[in-house]
């Protein structure tokens, strides 16, 4: 059967029915449209309220995340630890206050202040200096009933804050220890936010009419945001309405008509926000919202009466005019519900249906704007994500995120450059697929620790790559969802390879500098001591003619004094590449080796056998070789150092093989042991200053050996394997050069002779002074000895002398002051300087200070003293 549309039904009903059926139809349409329009208006208002709620939660979440980010700031945590431990407290508090003011507070324009409190709730650091020392618990009771084991951050509801002196709300989060898993935090960070941060959301009255408003109420039924109709409503206006009571009593939200806080009938929506302890209310006057329905009711009534009067002649026109716009409205409504928010009802009418269409179009515009606004908000969030990703990709640290199965979710650009793989290639793979096994195993151990403890972990790790071995300081930390469930692990690894190299170089430089300072400081004193010993030995040698054993013992002692002086000099100059040509003599390598064997025999034989150890020396391969040109004490120290190291490498005994040979103009010496040997790593560092594998010693021995060998134009090579011993091979150029003999005294130097020359001897060291006085007196000079500079000046003013022999380091008067005084006397004596500083000749070789005739450096050679004195008097003659 063919169905009839509404137009024909209305026409048929108008022709067949009287006035009452026509009026009934009009009333039915009115009731139908009224319910539909009412539901759509309430749904629109509900959607608006939910949008405001979502925007509010988004705003609060951004504030909370910012506070959590502040609490994880390494500088804030490190500074708070130092303050807690009392380290430089005032300085660190000032620095941290400045950091909060300049680096944190400006980030959010709604932020009124930042306070850091200890576990006793006392303010330690605050952007408001007046807050320092206040107790948060007694002032605001902010930290009561807050369990940070359940939540990372707490929002303290809007109230009038006595801390800031303004209406606002607080977000509180704990600050934990750096790298230490402790339940008790270091303290708490409290951020105060202005109420304007929320008011901006609720004071936007667009699309809610002239009487609409959206506001927040706390659990005390007090309005906490601005009111459109009541001045100074925040924290003062009481809101004890039906929807508020329902939420407080039964957590039941409400949508409907009720009496608001102004005692006006409104259409409203209530939404509970339990996390913030707030209730959101969106309300508009019932009269305004349903104004179109009232008008439609009046029009429907008039239309019904008109239909009753004009049913016969206007029924067809009325049916046609009412059916078409309703169909358009339905079509638009279906299209809108299907997701086409661009659909509108196109009616050029000024009657009720035109108003209905306009209301629909206005509602559609409002919803579309709200959707666009939400899209804009989402776009801003995407921009924020891009900004943070830009920061991550431009940092020099390696950053990655893995899921709970250990598979990569994300890596930054620096990580991509390190492993030469893109994020897309890494996604879904594990660390064992990317990094070397040793490093991967260590990383997995720390990942498991973070999984189990849900706490950050810091550690140092070394990773091999195609550019060499890199050292990283890595921090791994858990990443949680909004509901507190951990879903991933983040990692930040900072490459400290170059920093370690610079630190090592700095330590070496500091050690070298310290050694130089030490050598300079003790050289003078040690040389004085050695000078006394050497001078006395020389005198004893002169007096011991014919006593062979005593002369041999004294000769050995004197040789050790000379070696001691040489060692002192090299303490300061062991890195020098220059060689003093005056001390270069012909050295026979076999004789040098045999002397070392004899010298160390008590160590490798007598003492060792007493301990039950047995060392064997193999010297069968010591062949006749040419002499080399060198400094005998230095070369002796080279061989001795390597020989002693060989003994140390054989704690259970063993064999040392010594070999010499000549090849292509070079003399070779090989010292091999059967000891523990060395790894490649140790072998690569063996000649580094301060490197040692022994519990004792400074690690200078082999670096000095290396320097001596290089200064002599030689080379040194090392061959070693763990458990198979070590072999050191020395190579020096052979020499056939006839070197000048060692300086000796003249034949008649030991003979006493009379002399007319008077000498003033000035030396503060009595032992040295007496030796020199006896030496000069025995050789016929008239000597006047004093141990103070003032006494010397006094004698010079009264008597005449032919020579003043003066120590350069007098404690009371400078030698230069004495020389200046000599310039004032009539008969000026010759001047000789006794210097305890080895490089004094270099300092004054150009005579840039004051004139003198000669300088003798310690330890003093007595023959050199005599020859210098004789030379100056011979020149006088």
JSON list of N, CA and C in Angstrom, two decimals, residues 194-244:
[
{"chain": "A", "resi": 194, "resn": "UNK", "atom": "N", "xyz": [48.73, 31.50, 40.60]},
{"chain": "A", "resi": 194, "resn": "UNK", "atom": "CA", "xyz": [47.68, 32.52, 40.68]},
{"chain": "A", "resi": 194, "resn": "UNK", "atom": "C", "xyz": [46.36, 31.91, 40.22]},
{"chain": "A", "resi": 195, "resn": "UNK", "atom": "N", "xyz": [45.26, 32.34, 40.86]},
{"chain": "A", "resi": 195, "resn": "UNK", "atom": "CA", "xyz": [43.94, 31.85, 40.49]},
{"chain": "A", "resi": 195, "resn": "UNK", "atom": "C", "xyz": [43.58, 32.25, 39.06]},
{"chain": "A", "resi": 196, "resn": "UNK", "atom": "N", "xyz": [44.30, 33.24, 38.52]},
{"chain": "A", "resi": 196, "resn": "UNK", "atom": "CA", "xyz": [44.02, 33.66, 37.14]},
{"chain": "A", "resi": 196, "resn": "UNK", "atom": "C", "xyz": [44.28, 32.52, 36.16]},
{"chain": "A", "resi": 197, "resn": "UNK", "atom": "N", "xyz": [45.15, 31.59, 36.53]},
{"chain": "A", "resi": 197, "resn": "UNK", "atom": "CA", "xyz": [45.42, 30.45, 35.65]},
{"chain": "A", "resi": 197, "resn": "UNK", "atom": "C", "xyz": [44.15, 29.66, 35.38]},
{"chain": "A", "resi": 198, "resn": "UNK", "atom": "N", "xyz": [43.22, 29.66, 36.36]},
{"chain": "A", "resi": 198, "resn": "UNK", "atom": "CA", "xyz": [41.95, 28.95, 36.20]},
{"chain": "A", "resi": 198, "resn": "UNK", "atom": "C", "xyz": [40.86, 29.89, 35.72]},
{"chain": "A", "resi": 199, "resn": "UNK", "atom": "N", "xyz": [40.88, 31.12, 36.23]},
{"chain": "A", "resi": 199, "resn": "UNK", "atom": "CA", "xyz": [39.84, 32.07, 35.86]},
{"chain": "A", "resi": 199, "resn": "UNK", "atom": "C", "xyz": [39.80, 32.31, 34.36]},
{"chain": "A", "resi": 200, "resn": "UNK", "atom": "N", "xyz": [40.97, 32.24, 33.71]},
{"chain": "A", "resi": 200, "resn": "UNK", "atom": "CA", "xyz": [40.99, 32.45, 32.26]},
{"chain": "A", "resi": 200, "resn": "UNK", "atom": "C", "xyz": [40.13, 31.42, 31.53]},
{"chain": "A", "resi": 201, "resn": "UNK", "atom": "N", "xyz": [40.02, 30.25, 32.12]},
{"chain": "A", "resi": 201, "resn": "UNK", "atom": "CA", "xyz": [39.21, 29.21, 31.49]},
{"chain": "A", "resi": 201, "resn": "UNK", "atom": "C", "xyz": [37.71, 29.51, 31.67]},
{"chain": "A", "resi": 202, "resn": "UNK", "atom": "N", "xyz": [37.35, 29.97, 32.87]},
{"chain": "A", "resi": 202, "resn": "UNK", "atom": "CA", "xyz": [35.93, 30.08, 33.21]},
{"chain": "A", "resi": 202, "resn": "UNK", "atom": "C", "xyz": [35.34, 31.47, 32.98]},
{"chain": "A", "resi": 203, "resn": "UNK", "atom": "N", "xyz": [36.16, 32.43, 32.65]},
{"chain": "A", "resi": 203, "resn": "UNK", "atom": "CA", "xyz": [35.63, 33.78, 32.37]},
{"chain": "A", "resi": 203, "resn": "UNK", "atom": "C", "xyz": [35.47, 34.02, 30.87]},
{"chain": "A", "resi": 204, "resn": "UNK", "atom": "N", "xyz": [35.64, 32.99, 30.08]},
{"chain": "A", "resi": 204, "resn": "UNK", "atom": "CA", "xyz": [35.36, 33.08, 28.64]},
{"chain": "A", "resi": 204, "resn": "UNK", "atom": "C", "xyz": [33.88, 32.76, 28.45]},
{"chain": "A", "resi": 205, "resn": "UNK", "atom": "N", "xyz": [33.06, 33.83, 28.30]},
{"chain": "A", "resi": 205, "resn": "UNK", "atom": "CA", "xyz": [31.60, 33.67, 28.28]},
{"chain": "A", "resi": 205, "resn": "UNK", "atom": "C", "xyz": [31.04, 33.55, 26.86]},
{"chain": "A", "resi": 206, "resn": "UNK", "atom": "N", "xyz": [31.90, 33.30, 25.92]},
{"chain": "A", "resi": 206, "resn": "UNK", "atom": "CA", "xyz": [31.40, 33.12, 24.56]},
{"chain": "A", "resi": 206, "resn": "UNK", "atom": "C", "xyz": [30.57, 31.86, 24.46]},
{"chain": "A", "resi": 207, "resn": "UNK", "atom": "N", "xyz": [29.51, 31.94, 23.68]},
{"chain": "A", "resi": 207, "resn": "UNK", "atom": "CA", "xyz": [28.65, 30.79, 23.34]},
{"chain": "A", "resi": 207, "resn": "UNK", "atom": "C", "xyz": [27.84, 30.27, 24.53]},
{"chain": "A", "resi": 208, "resn": "UNK", "atom": "N", "xyz": [27.74, 31.04, 25.63]},
{"chain": "A", "resi": 208, "resn": "UNK", "atom": "CA", "xyz": [26.89, 30.58, 26.74]},
{"chain": "A", "resi": 208, "resn": "UNK", "atom": "C", "xyz": [25.80, 31.60, 27.06]},
{"chain": "A", "resi": 209, "resn": "UNK", "atom": "N", "xyz": [25.57, 32.55, 26.16]},
{"chain": "A", "resi": 209, "resn": "UNK", "atom": "CA", "xyz": [24.46, 33.47, 26.33]},
{"chain": "A", "resi": 209, "resn": "UNK", "atom": "C", "xyz": [24.75, 34.58, 27.32]},
{"chain": "A", "resi": 210, "resn": "UNK", "atom": "N", "xyz": [23.68, 35.35, 27.59]},
{"chain": "A", "resi": 210, "resn": "UNK", "atom": "CA", "xyz": [23.83, 36.51, 28.50]},
{"chain": "A", "resi": 210, "resn": "UNK", "atom": "C", "xyz": [23.75, 36.11, 29.95]},
{"chain": "A", "resi": 211, "resn": "UNK", "atom": "N", "xyz": [23.18, 34.97, 30.27]},
{"chain": "A", "resi": 211, "resn": "UNK", "atom": "CA", "xyz": [23.03, 34.57, 31.67]},
{"chain": "A", "resi": 211, "resn": "UNK", "atom": "C", "xyz": [23.82, 33.31, 32.01]},
{"chain": "A", "resi": 212, "resn": "UNK", "atom": "N", "xyz": [24.57, 32.79, 31.06]},
{"chain": "A", "resi": 212, "resn": "UNK", "atom": "CA", "xyz": [25.32, 31.57, 31.32]},
{"chain": "A", "resi": 212, "resn": "UNK", "atom": "C", "xyz": [26.65, 31.83, 32.03]},
{"chain": "A", "resi": 213, "resn": "UNK", "atom": "N", "xyz": [27.07, 30.90, 32.86]},
{"chain": "A", "resi": 213, "resn": "UNK", "atom": "CA", "xyz": [28.38, 30.97, 33.51]},
{"chain": "A", "resi": 213, "resn": "UNK", "atom": "C", "xyz": [28.84, 29.57, 33.89]},
{"chain": "A", "resi": 214, "resn": "UNK", "atom": "N", "xyz": [30.19, 29.40, 33.96]},
{"chain": "A", "resi": 214, "resn": "UNK", "atom": "CA", "xyz": [30.80, 28.15, 34.39]},
{"chain": "A", "resi": 214, "resn": "UNK", "atom": "C", "xyz": [31.76, 28.50, 35.52]},
{"chain": "A", "resi": 215, "resn": "UNK", "atom": "N", "xyz": [31.63, 27.79, 36.66]},
{"chain": "A", "resi": 215, "resn": "UNK", "atom": "CA", "xyz": [32.47, 28.13, 37.80]},
{"chain": "A", "resi": 215, "resn": "UNK", "atom": "C", "xyz": [32.78, 26.86, 38.60]},
{"chain": "A", "resi": 216, "resn": "UNK", "atom": "N", "xyz": [33.71, 27.01, 39.56]},
{"chain": "A", "resi": 216, "resn": "UNK", "atom": "CA", "xyz": [34.14, 25.90, 40.40]},
{"chain": "A", "resi": 216, "resn": "UNK", "atom": "C", "xyz": [33.72, 26.14, 41.84]},
{"chain": "A", "resi": 217, "resn": "UNK", "atom": "N", "xyz": [33.39, 25.03, 42.53]},
{"chain": "A", "resi": 217, "resn": "UNK", "atom": "CA", "xyz": [33.02, 25.07, 43.95]},
{"chain": "A", "resi": 217, "resn": "UNK", "atom": "C", "xyz": [33.88, 24.03, 44.67]},
{"chain": "A", "resi": 218, "resn": "UNK", "atom": "N", "xyz": [34.41, 24.40, 45.85]},
{"chain": "A", "resi": 218, "resn": "UNK", "atom": "CA", "xyz": [35.20, 23.43, 46.59]},
{"chain": "A", "resi": 218, "resn": "UNK", "atom": "C", "xyz": [34.33, 22.57, 47.49]},
{"chain": "A", "resi": 219, "resn": "UNK", "atom": "N", "xyz": [34.96, 21.69, 48.25]},
{"chain": "A", "resi": 219, "resn": "UNK", "atom": "CA", "xyz": [34.20, 20.76, 49.10]},
{"chain": "A", "resi": 219, "resn": "UNK", "atom": "C", "xyz": [33.54, 21.47, 50.28]},
{"chain": "A", "resi": 220, "resn": "UNK", "atom": "N", "xyz": [33.89, 22.71, 50.50]},
{"chain": "A", "resi": 220, "resn": "UNK", "atom": "CA", "xyz": [33.22, 23.50, 51.56]},
{"chain": "A", "resi": 220, "resn": "UNK", "atom": "C", "xyz": [32.05, 24.29, 51.02]},
{"chain": "A", "resi": 221, "resn": "UNK", "atom": "N", "xyz": [31.62, 24.02, 49.77]},
{"chain": "A", "resi": 221, "resn": "UNK", "atom": "CA", "xyz": [30.51, 24.70, 49.11]},
{"chain": "A", "resi": 221, "resn": "UNK", "atom": "C", "xyz": [30.80, 26.19, 48.91]},
{"chain": "A", "resi": 222, "resn": "UNK", "atom": "N", "xyz": [32.07, 26.50, 48.66]},
{"chain": "A", "resi": 222, "resn": "UNK", "atom": "CA", "xyz": [32.48, 27.89, 48.45]},
{"chain": "A", "resi": 222, "resn": "UNK", "atom": "C", "xyz": [32.95, 28.03, 47.00]},
{"chain": "A", "resi": 223, "resn": "UNK", "atom": "N", "xyz": [32.46, 29.08, 46.33]},
{"chain": "A", "resi": 223, "resn": "UNK", "atom": "CA", "xyz": [32.88, 29.34, 44.96]},
{"chain": "A", "resi": 223, "resn": "UNK", "atom": "C", "xyz": [34.34, 29.78, 44.97]},
{"chain": "A", "resi": 224, "resn": "UNK", "atom": "N", "xyz": [35.16, 29.20, 44.06]},
{"chain": "A", "resi": 224, "resn": "UNK", "atom": "CA", "xyz": [36.59, 29.52, 44.06]},
{"chain": "A", "resi": 224, "resn": "UNK", "atom": "C", "xyz": [37.04, 30.21, 42.77]},
{"chain": "A", "resi": 225, "resn": "UNK", "atom": "N", "xyz": [36.12, 30.36, 41.82]},
{"chain": "A", "resi": 225, "resn": "UNK", "atom": "CA", "xyz": [36.44, 31.14, 40.62]},
{"chain": "A", "resi": 225, "resn": "UNK", "atom": "C", "xyz": [35.52, 32.34, 40.54]},
{"chain": "A", "resi": 226, "resn": "UNK", "atom": "N", "xyz": [35.79, 33.23, 39.61]},
{"chain": "A", "resi": 226, "resn": "UNK", "atom": "CA", "xyz": [35.00, 34.46, 39.51]},
{"chain": "A", "resi": 226, "resn": "UNK", "atom": "C", "xyz": [33.58, 34.17, 39.05]},
{"chain": "A", "resi": 227, "resn": "UNK", "atom": "N", "xyz": [32.66, 35.00, 39.55]},
{"chain": "A", "resi": 227, "resn": "UNK", "atom": "CA", "xyz": [31.25, 34.91, 39.18]},
{"chain": "A", "resi": 227, "resn": "UNK", "atom": "C", "xyz": [30.92, 36.02, 38.18]},
{"chain": "A", "resi": 228, "resn": "UNK", "atom": "N", "xyz": [30.03, 35.70, 37.27]},
{"chain": "A", "resi": 228, "resn": "UNK", "atom": "CA", "xyz": [29.62, 36.69, 36.28]},
{"chain": "A", "resi": 228, "resn": "UNK", "atom": "C", "xyz": [28.68, 37.73, 36.89]},
{"chain": "A", "resi": 229, "resn": "UNK", "atom": "N", "xyz": [28.07, 37.35, 38.00]},
{"chain": "A", "resi": 229, "resn": "UNK", "atom": "CA", "xyz": [27.01, 38.21, 38.54]},
{"chain": "A", "resi": 229, "resn": "UNK", "atom": "C", "xyz": [27.32, 38.76, 39.93]},
{"chain": "A", "resi": 230, "resn": "UNK", "atom": "N", "xyz": [28.25, 38.11, 40.67]},
{"chain": "A", "resi": 230, "resn": "UNK", "atom": "CA", "xyz": [28.54, 38.54, 42.05]},
{"chain": "A", "resi": 230, "resn": "UNK", "atom": "C", "xyz": [29.99, 39.01, 42.11]},
{"chain": "A", "resi": 231, "resn": "UNK", "atom": "N", "xyz": [30.20, 40.20, 42.60]},
{"chain": "A", "resi": 231, "resn": "UNK", "atom": "CA", "xyz": [31.54, 40.75, 42.72]},
{"chain": "A", "resi": 231, "resn": "UNK", "atom": "C", "xyz": [32.27, 40.12, 43.92]},
{"chain": "A", "resi": 232, "resn": "UNK", "atom": "N", "xyz": [33.59, 39.89, 43.74]},
{"chain": "A", "resi": 232, "resn": "UNK", "atom": "CA", "xyz": [34.42, 39.30, 44.81]},
{"chain": "A", "resi": 232, "resn": "UNK", "atom": "C", "xyz": [33.86, 37.98, 45.31]},
{"chain": "A", "resi": 233, "resn": "UNK", "atom": "N", "xyz": [33.38, 37.16, 44.38]},
{"chain": "A", "resi": 233, "resn": "UNK", "atom": "CA", "xyz": [32.80, 35.88, 44.78]},
{"chain": "A", "resi": 233, "resn": "UNK", "atom": "C", "xyz": [33.83, 34.84, 45.19]},
{"chain": "A", "resi": 234, "resn": "UNK", "atom": "N", "xyz": [35.05, 34.79, 44.58]},
{"chain": "A", "resi": 234, "resn": "UNK", "atom": "CA", "xyz": [36.00, 33.71, 44.94]},
{"chain": "A", "resi": 234, "resn": "UNK", "atom": "C", "xyz": [36.30, 33.64, 46.43]},
{"chain": "A", "resi": 235, "resn": "UNK", "atom": "N", "xyz": [36.12, 32.42, 46.98]},
{"chain": "A", "resi": 235, "resn": "UNK", "atom": "CA", "xyz": [36.40, 32.10, 48.39]},
{"chain": "A", "resi": 235, "resn": "UNK", "atom": "C", "xyz": [35.46, 32.84, 49.35]},
{"chain": "A", "resi": 236, "resn": "UNK", "atom": "N", "xyz": [34.38, 33.43, 48.81]},
{"chain": "A", "resi": 236, "resn": "UNK", "atom": "CA", "xyz": [33.41, 34.12, 49.68]},
{"chain": "A", "resi": 236, "resn": "UNK", "atom": "C", "xyz": [31.97, 33.67, 49.41]},
{"chain": "A", "resi": 237, "resn": "UNK", "atom": "N", "xyz": [31.62, 33.43, 48.16]},
{"chain": "A", "resi": 237, "resn": "UNK", "atom": "CA", "xyz": [30.24, 33.12, 47.82]},
{"chain": "A", "resi": 237, "resn": "UNK", "atom": "C", "xyz": [29.90, 31.68, 48.18]},
{"chain": "A", "resi": 238, "resn": "UNK", "atom": "N", "xyz": [28.88, 31.49, 48.97]},
{"chain": "A", "resi": 238, "resn": "UNK", "atom": "CA", "xyz": [28.39, 30.17, 49.36]},
{"chain": "A", "resi": 238, "resn": "UNK", "atom": "C", "xyz": [27.54, 29.60, 48.23]},
{"chain": "A", "resi": 239, "resn": "UNK", "atom": "N", "xyz": [27.76, 28.34, 47.86]},
{"chain": "A", "resi": 239, "resn": "UNK", "atom": "CA", "xyz": [26.98, 27.69, 46.81]},
{"chain": "A", "resi": 239, "resn": "UNK", "atom": "C", "xyz": [26.42, 26.39, 47.38]},
{"chain": "A", "resi": 240, "resn": "UNK", "atom": "N", "xyz": [25.25, 26.49, 48.04]},
{"chain": "A", "resi": 240, "resn": "UNK", "atom": "CA", "xyz": [24.63, 25.31, 48.66]},
{"chain": "A", "resi": 240, "resn": "UNK", "atom": "C", "xyz": [23.41, 24.94, 47.83]},
{"chain": "A", "resi": 241, "resn": "UNK", "atom": "N", "xyz": [23.68, 24.39, 46.64]},
{"chain": "A", "resi": 241, "resn": "UNK", "atom": "CA", "xyz": [22.60, 24.05, 45.72]},
{"chain": "A", "resi": 241, "resn": "UNK", "atom": "C", "xyz": [22.47, 22.54, 45.60]},
{"chain": "A", "resi": 242, "resn": "UNK", "atom": "N", "xyz": [21.40, 22.11, 44.95]},
{"chain": "A", "resi": 242, "resn": "UNK", "atom": "CA", "xyz": [21.08, 20.69, 44.85]},
{"chain": "A", "resi": 242, "resn": "UNK", "atom": "C", "xyz": [22.19, 19.88, 44.19]},
{"chain": "A", "resi": 243, "resn": "UNK", "atom": "N", "xyz": [22.74, 20.31, 43.04]},
{"chain": "A", "resi": 243, "resn": "UNK", "atom": "CA", "xyz": [23.80, 19.49, 42.43]},
{"chain": "A", "resi": 243, "resn": "UNK", "atom": "C", "xyz": [25.05, 19.40, 43.30]},
{"chain": "A", "resi": 244, "resn": "UNK", "atom": "N", "xyz": [25.39, 20.46, 44.06]},
{"chain": "A", "resi": 244, "resn": "UNK", "atom": "CA", "xyz": [26.55, 20.41, 44.94]},
{"chain": "A", "resi": 244, "resn": "UNK", "atom": "C", "xyz": [26.33, 19.40, 46.05]}
]
